[in-house]
Short mmCIF file of C-alpha atoms in Angstrom, two decimals:
data_model
loop_
_atom_site.label_atom_id
_atom_site.label_comp_id
_atom_site.label_asym_id
_atom_site.label_seq_id
_atom_site.Cartn_x
_atom_site.Cartn_y
_atom_site.Cartn_z
CA UNK A 1 -0.09 0.09 0.20
CA UNK A 2 1.42 3.55 -1.12
CA UNK A 3 -0.13 5.36 2.13
CA UNK A 4 -3.20 6.94 0.30
CA UNK A 5 -6.77 5.37 0.93
CA UNK A 6 -9.31 6.10 -1.42
CA UNK A 7 -13.10 4.63 -0.03
CA UNK A 8 -15.26 3.50 -2.10
CA UNK A 9 -13.32 1.72 -3.99
CA UNK A 10 -16.43 1.58 -6.45
CA UNK A 11 -19.72 3.18 -6.68
CA UNK A 12 -22.77 2.98 -9.04
CA UNK A 13 -24.84 6.42 -8.51
CA UNK A 14 -28.15 7.57 -11.44
CA UNK A 15 -27.77 10.91 -12.56
CA UNK A 16 -29.47 12.50 -9.72
CA UNK A 17 -28.00 10.67 -6.75
CA UNK A 18 -25.10 12.72 -4.75
CA UNK A 19 -22.64 10.54 -4.00
CA UNK A 20 -18.93 11.90 -2.17
CA UNK A 21 -15.61 10.24 -3.03
CA UNK A 22 -13.25 10.28 0.08
CA UNK A 23 -9.18 10.12 0.12
CA UNK A 24 -7.04 9.83 3.18
CA UNK A 25 -3.46 10.01 3.32
CA UNK A 26 -0.87 9.04 5.70
CA UNK A 27 1.85 10.41 4.64
CA UNK A 28 2.57 13.70 6.44
CA UNK A 29 2.08 15.49 2.72
CA UNK A 30 1.01 19.30 1.76
CA UNK A 31 -0.34 18.74 -1.28
CA UNK A 32 -2.70 15.90 -2.47
CA UNK A 33 -4.53 16.01 -6.00
CA UNK A 34 -7.68 14.58 -7.67
CA UNK A 35 -7.68 12.44 -11.49
CA UNK A 36 -9.80 11.39 -13.22
CA UNK A 37 -8.52 8.39 -15.89
CA UNK A 38 -10.48 7.20 -18.88
CA UNK A 39 -10.25 3.87 -20.79
CA UNK A 40 -7.50 4.88 -23.50
CA UNK A 41 -6.85 8.86 -22.25
CA UNK A 42 -3.91 9.81 -20.00
CA UNK A 43 -4.64 10.74 -16.34
CA UNK A 44 -6.52 14.32 -16.21
CA UNK A 45 -5.57 16.40 -13.40
CA UNK A 46 -8.76 17.66 -12.36
CA UNK A 47 -8.05 19.61 -8.84
CA UNK A 48 -5.20 20.74 -6.88
CA UNK A 49 -4.84 21.41 -3.17
CA UNK A 50 -1.46 22.87 -1.25
CA UNK A 51 -2.09 23.51 2.31
CA UNK A 52 -5.96 23.01 1.98
CA UNK A 53 -5.90 25.68 -0.12
CA UNK A 54 -6.87 24.89 -3.68
CA UNK A 55 -4.05 25.95 -6.20
CA UNK A 56 -5.12 23.94 -9.40
CA UNK A 57 -8.65 23.68 -10.87
CA UNK A 58 -8.42 22.42 -14.73
CA UNK A 59 -11.82 23.59 -16.16
CA UNK A 60 -13.97 20.76 -14.62
CA UNK A 61 -17.69 21.35 -14.88
CA UNK A 62 -19.14 22.48 -11.79
CA UNK A 63 -21.00 18.91 -11.00
CA UNK A 64 -17.86 17.95 -9.39
CA UNK A 65 -17.13 19.57 -6.45
CA UNK A 66 -13.78 19.05 -3.81
CA UNK A 67 -13.53 19.96 -0.34
CA UNK A 68 -10.08 19.85 1.26
CA UNK A 69 -10.85 20.26 5.38
CA UNK A 70 -6.80 19.16 6.22
CA UNK A 71 -3.47 18.41 4.58
CA UNK A 72 -4.55 14.64 5.26
CA UNK A 73 -8.33 14.88 3.85
CA UNK A 74 -9.78 15.47 0.68
CA UNK A 75 -13.56 14.48 -0.90
CA UNK A 76 -14.67 14.41 -4.14
CA UNK A 77 -18.64 15.29 -4.23
CA UNK A 78 -20.53 14.68 -7.06
CA UNK A 79 -23.99 15.37 -7.88
CA UNK A 80 -26.20 15.31 -11.12
CA UNK A 81 -23.37 13.37 -13.31
CA UNK A 82 -23.37 12.32 -16.55
CA UNK A 83 -22.33 8.85 -17.46
CA UNK A 84 -19.80 10.38 -19.50
CA UNK A 85 -18.05 10.63 -16.06
CA UNK A 86 -17.80 7.65 -15.37
CA UNK A 87 -14.22 6.70 -15.13
CA UNK A 88 -11.59 5.98 -12.20
CA UNK A 89 -11.00 8.59 -9.94
CA UNK A 90 -7.84 8.89 -8.26
CA UNK A 91 -6.77 10.87 -5.65
CA UNK A 92 -2.74 11.38 -5.09
CA UNK A 93 -0.46 13.61 -2.58
CA UNK A 94 3.06 14.55 -2.45
CA UNK A 95 5.44 16.05 -0.29
CA UNK A 96 6.14 19.57 -1.09
CA UNK A 97 3.51 22.39 -2.50
CA UNK A 98 3.06 21.08 -5.58
CA UNK A 99 5.97 22.17 -7.91
CA UNK A 100 7.45 20.19 -10.63
CA UNK A 101 9.52 16.90 -10.14
CA UNK A 102 7.25 16.37 -7.13
CA UNK A 103 6.41 12.25 -7.05
CA UNK A 104 3.42 12.11 -6.42
CA UNK A 105 1.41 8.93 -4.53
CA UNK A 106 -1.80 7.51 -5.94
CA UNK A 107 -4.42 5.91 -4.03
CA UNK A 108 -6.22 2.65 -5.31
CA UNK A 109 -9.01 4.95 -7.10
CA UNK A 110 -13.00 4.80 -7.37
CA UNK A 111 -14.55 3.50 -9.76
CA UNK A 112 -17.63 5.18 -10.83
CA UNK A 113 -20.43 3.46 -13.34
CA UNK A 114 -23.01 7.00 -13.68
CA UNK A 115 -26.39 5.07 -14.82
CA UNK B 1 -0.82 17.44 -31.44
CA UNK B 2 -0.40 15.58 -28.35
CA UNK B 3 1.66 16.72 -25.29
CA UNK B 4 2.90 13.90 -24.75
CA UNK B 5 2.40 10.43 -26.92
CA UNK B 6 2.60 6.50 -25.96
CA UNK B 7 1.33 3.71 -28.10
CA UNK B 8 -1.24 2.02 -26.27
CA UNK B 9 -0.60 -1.52 -27.24
CA UNK B 10 -0.77 -4.24 -25.43
CA UNK B 11 2.60 -5.57 -26.19
CA UNK B 12 2.85 -9.44 -25.51
CA UNK B 13 6.22 -10.76 -25.05
CA UNK B 14 7.68 -14.31 -23.63
CA UNK B 15 9.07 -14.35 -20.08
CA UNK B 16 12.61 -13.40 -20.02
CA UNK B 17 12.59 -11.23 -23.06
CA UNK B 18 13.81 -7.50 -23.43
CA UNK B 19 10.73 -4.83 -23.37
CA UNK B 20 11.19 -1.50 -24.32
CA UNK B 21 8.48 1.36 -23.90
CA UNK B 22 8.55 4.43 -25.12
CA UNK B 23 6.65 7.97 -25.30
CA UNK B 24 7.59 10.67 -27.48
CA UNK B 25 6.67 14.31 -26.30
CA UNK B 26 6.26 17.80 -27.42
CA UNK B 27 6.90 20.52 -25.25
CA UNK B 28 10.71 21.29 -24.35
CA UNK B 29 10.61 22.38 -21.18
CA UNK B 30 9.83 19.62 -19.37
CA UNK B 31 12.68 18.56 -17.33
CA UNK B 32 11.39 15.52 -15.54
CA UNK B 33 10.22 12.53 -16.58
CA UNK B 34 8.54 9.76 -14.77
CA UNK B 35 7.85 6.35 -15.28
CA UNK B 36 4.91 4.65 -13.03
CA UNK B 37 3.26 1.00 -13.35
CA UNK B 38 -0.33 0.02 -12.35
CA UNK B 39 -1.71 -2.92 -11.69
CA UNK B 40 -4.96 -3.73 -12.60
CA UNK B 41 -7.46 -2.10 -9.92
CA UNK B 42 -4.73 -0.52 -8.48
CA UNK B 43 -3.62 2.89 -8.54
CA UNK B 44 -0.25 4.14 -10.26
CA UNK B 45 3.05 4.01 -8.55
CA UNK B 46 5.85 5.18 -9.04
CA UNK B 47 8.73 3.25 -11.00
CA UNK B 48 11.59 5.35 -12.29
CA UNK B 49 12.31 8.84 -12.09
CA UNK B 50 14.68 10.49 -14.05
CA UNK B 51 15.89 14.95 -14.33
CA UNK B 52 17.14 16.53 -17.46
CA UNK B 53 18.88 13.55 -19.85
CA UNK B 54 21.02 10.72 -19.87
CA UNK B 55 20.19 7.18 -17.95
CA UNK B 56 18.84 5.89 -15.00
CA UNK B 57 18.90 2.11 -14.01
CA UNK B 58 17.72 0.24 -10.93
CA UNK B 59 17.56 -3.59 -10.96
CA UNK B 60 16.19 -5.25 -13.80
CA UNK B 61 14.86 -1.31 -15.57
CA UNK B 62 16.49 1.29 -16.88
CA UNK B 63 15.14 4.74 -18.12
CA UNK B 64 16.41 6.74 -20.96
CA UNK B 65 15.91 10.59 -21.32
CA UNK B 66 17.02 11.94 -24.63
CA UNK B 67 16.07 15.81 -24.91
CA UNK B 68 17.28 16.69 -27.95
CA UNK B 69 14.94 14.45 -29.32
CA UNK B 70 12.27 14.55 -27.46
CA UNK B 71 12.21 10.96 -26.49
CA UNK B 72 12.32 8.60 -23.25
CA UNK B 73 12.36 5.51 -23.07
CA UNK B 74 11.91 2.13 -20.40
CA UNK B 75 13.25 -0.81 -20.88
CA UNK B 76 12.88 -4.07 -19.08
CA UNK B 77 15.74 -7.04 -18.85
CA UNK B 78 14.55 -10.74 -17.92
CA UNK B 79 10.73 -9.92 -18.30
CA UNK B 80 8.75 -11.85 -15.30
CA UNK B 81 4.88 -12.42 -15.41
CA UNK B 82 4.58 -10.29 -12.76
CA UNK B 83 5.63 -7.52 -14.86
CA UNK B 84 2.34 -7.29 -16.79
CA UNK B 85 0.76 -3.90 -16.05
CA UNK B 86 -0.19 -0.78 -17.90
CA UNK B 87 3.09 1.37 -17.91
CA UNK B 88 2.51 4.93 -17.59
CA UNK B 89 5.23 7.75 -18.67
CA UNK B 90 4.77 11.52 -17.07
CA UNK B 91 6.79 14.21 -17.02
CA UNK B 92 6.54 18.13 -15.83
CA UNK B 93 8.48 20.99 -16.65
CA UNK B 94 8.97 24.68 -14.75
CA UNK B 95 6.39 27.86 -14.72
CA UNK B 96 3.14 26.76 -16.58
CA UNK B 97 4.71 23.36 -16.92
CA UNK B 98 4.11 22.21 -12.97
CA UNK B 99 1.15 20.12 -13.61
CA UNK B 100 2.32 16.26 -14.23
CA UNK B 101 1.48 15.47 -17.83
CA UNK B 102 1.03 11.94 -18.64
CA UNK B 103 0.92 9.35 -21.29
CA UNK B 104 -1.95 7.69 -22.31
CA UNK B 105 0.01 4.16 -21.25
CA UNK B 106 0.94 0.98 -22.69
CA UNK B 107 -0.91 -2.05 -21.47
CA UNK B 108 2.06 -4.81 -21.07
CA UNK B 109 1.32 -8.57 -20.89
CA UNK B 110 3.95 -11.26 -20.05
CA UNK B 111 3.43 -14.42 -21.11
CA UNK B 112 5.01 -17.27 -19.02
#
């Protein structure tokens, strides 16, 4: 295990549901990330948090709402999703401030299916 | 043109073969180059990390970076069935390219 945990591991939701994904890192890192991984596409960075402050929003639709209450926990709140949002959602953390060259440690991901 | 190009495979080799995985990129500002390995139903894990050009070796794995050609490679010697996974290249640089940019990943299957 890399020290980054994600729950739930699998999630099926309808387009009108509201659900949340949770990420926790036990590495003492300061930066946390959300990525989306779709089949045959590169990992897409969604959000970056540095010391609980959002430092990057990569033009993500508002139906995805992140929350970072502290440096160890990161949430992704989901509402009114579309079927094309079905993907593997990965959380990652890094020690520093999210700068270039920092090693990112990934969780196992949440496999999301939107019906 | 994508910033990072990677052949998605799948690549199937017999056990013991030498595997070569490659990525090309277009942004000359990239300075940090990484290879991640992702097993099925797992998150990516860092395998190799290289700064700027040159080679780096770790056991059966060798990472090469050729910045003049904007080309990076990962070689796996004496491949094992346990090496079967998706291999993702990733890179980042300074300034506007602080973000880690990933390739699509190459699916490798090592047949016993």
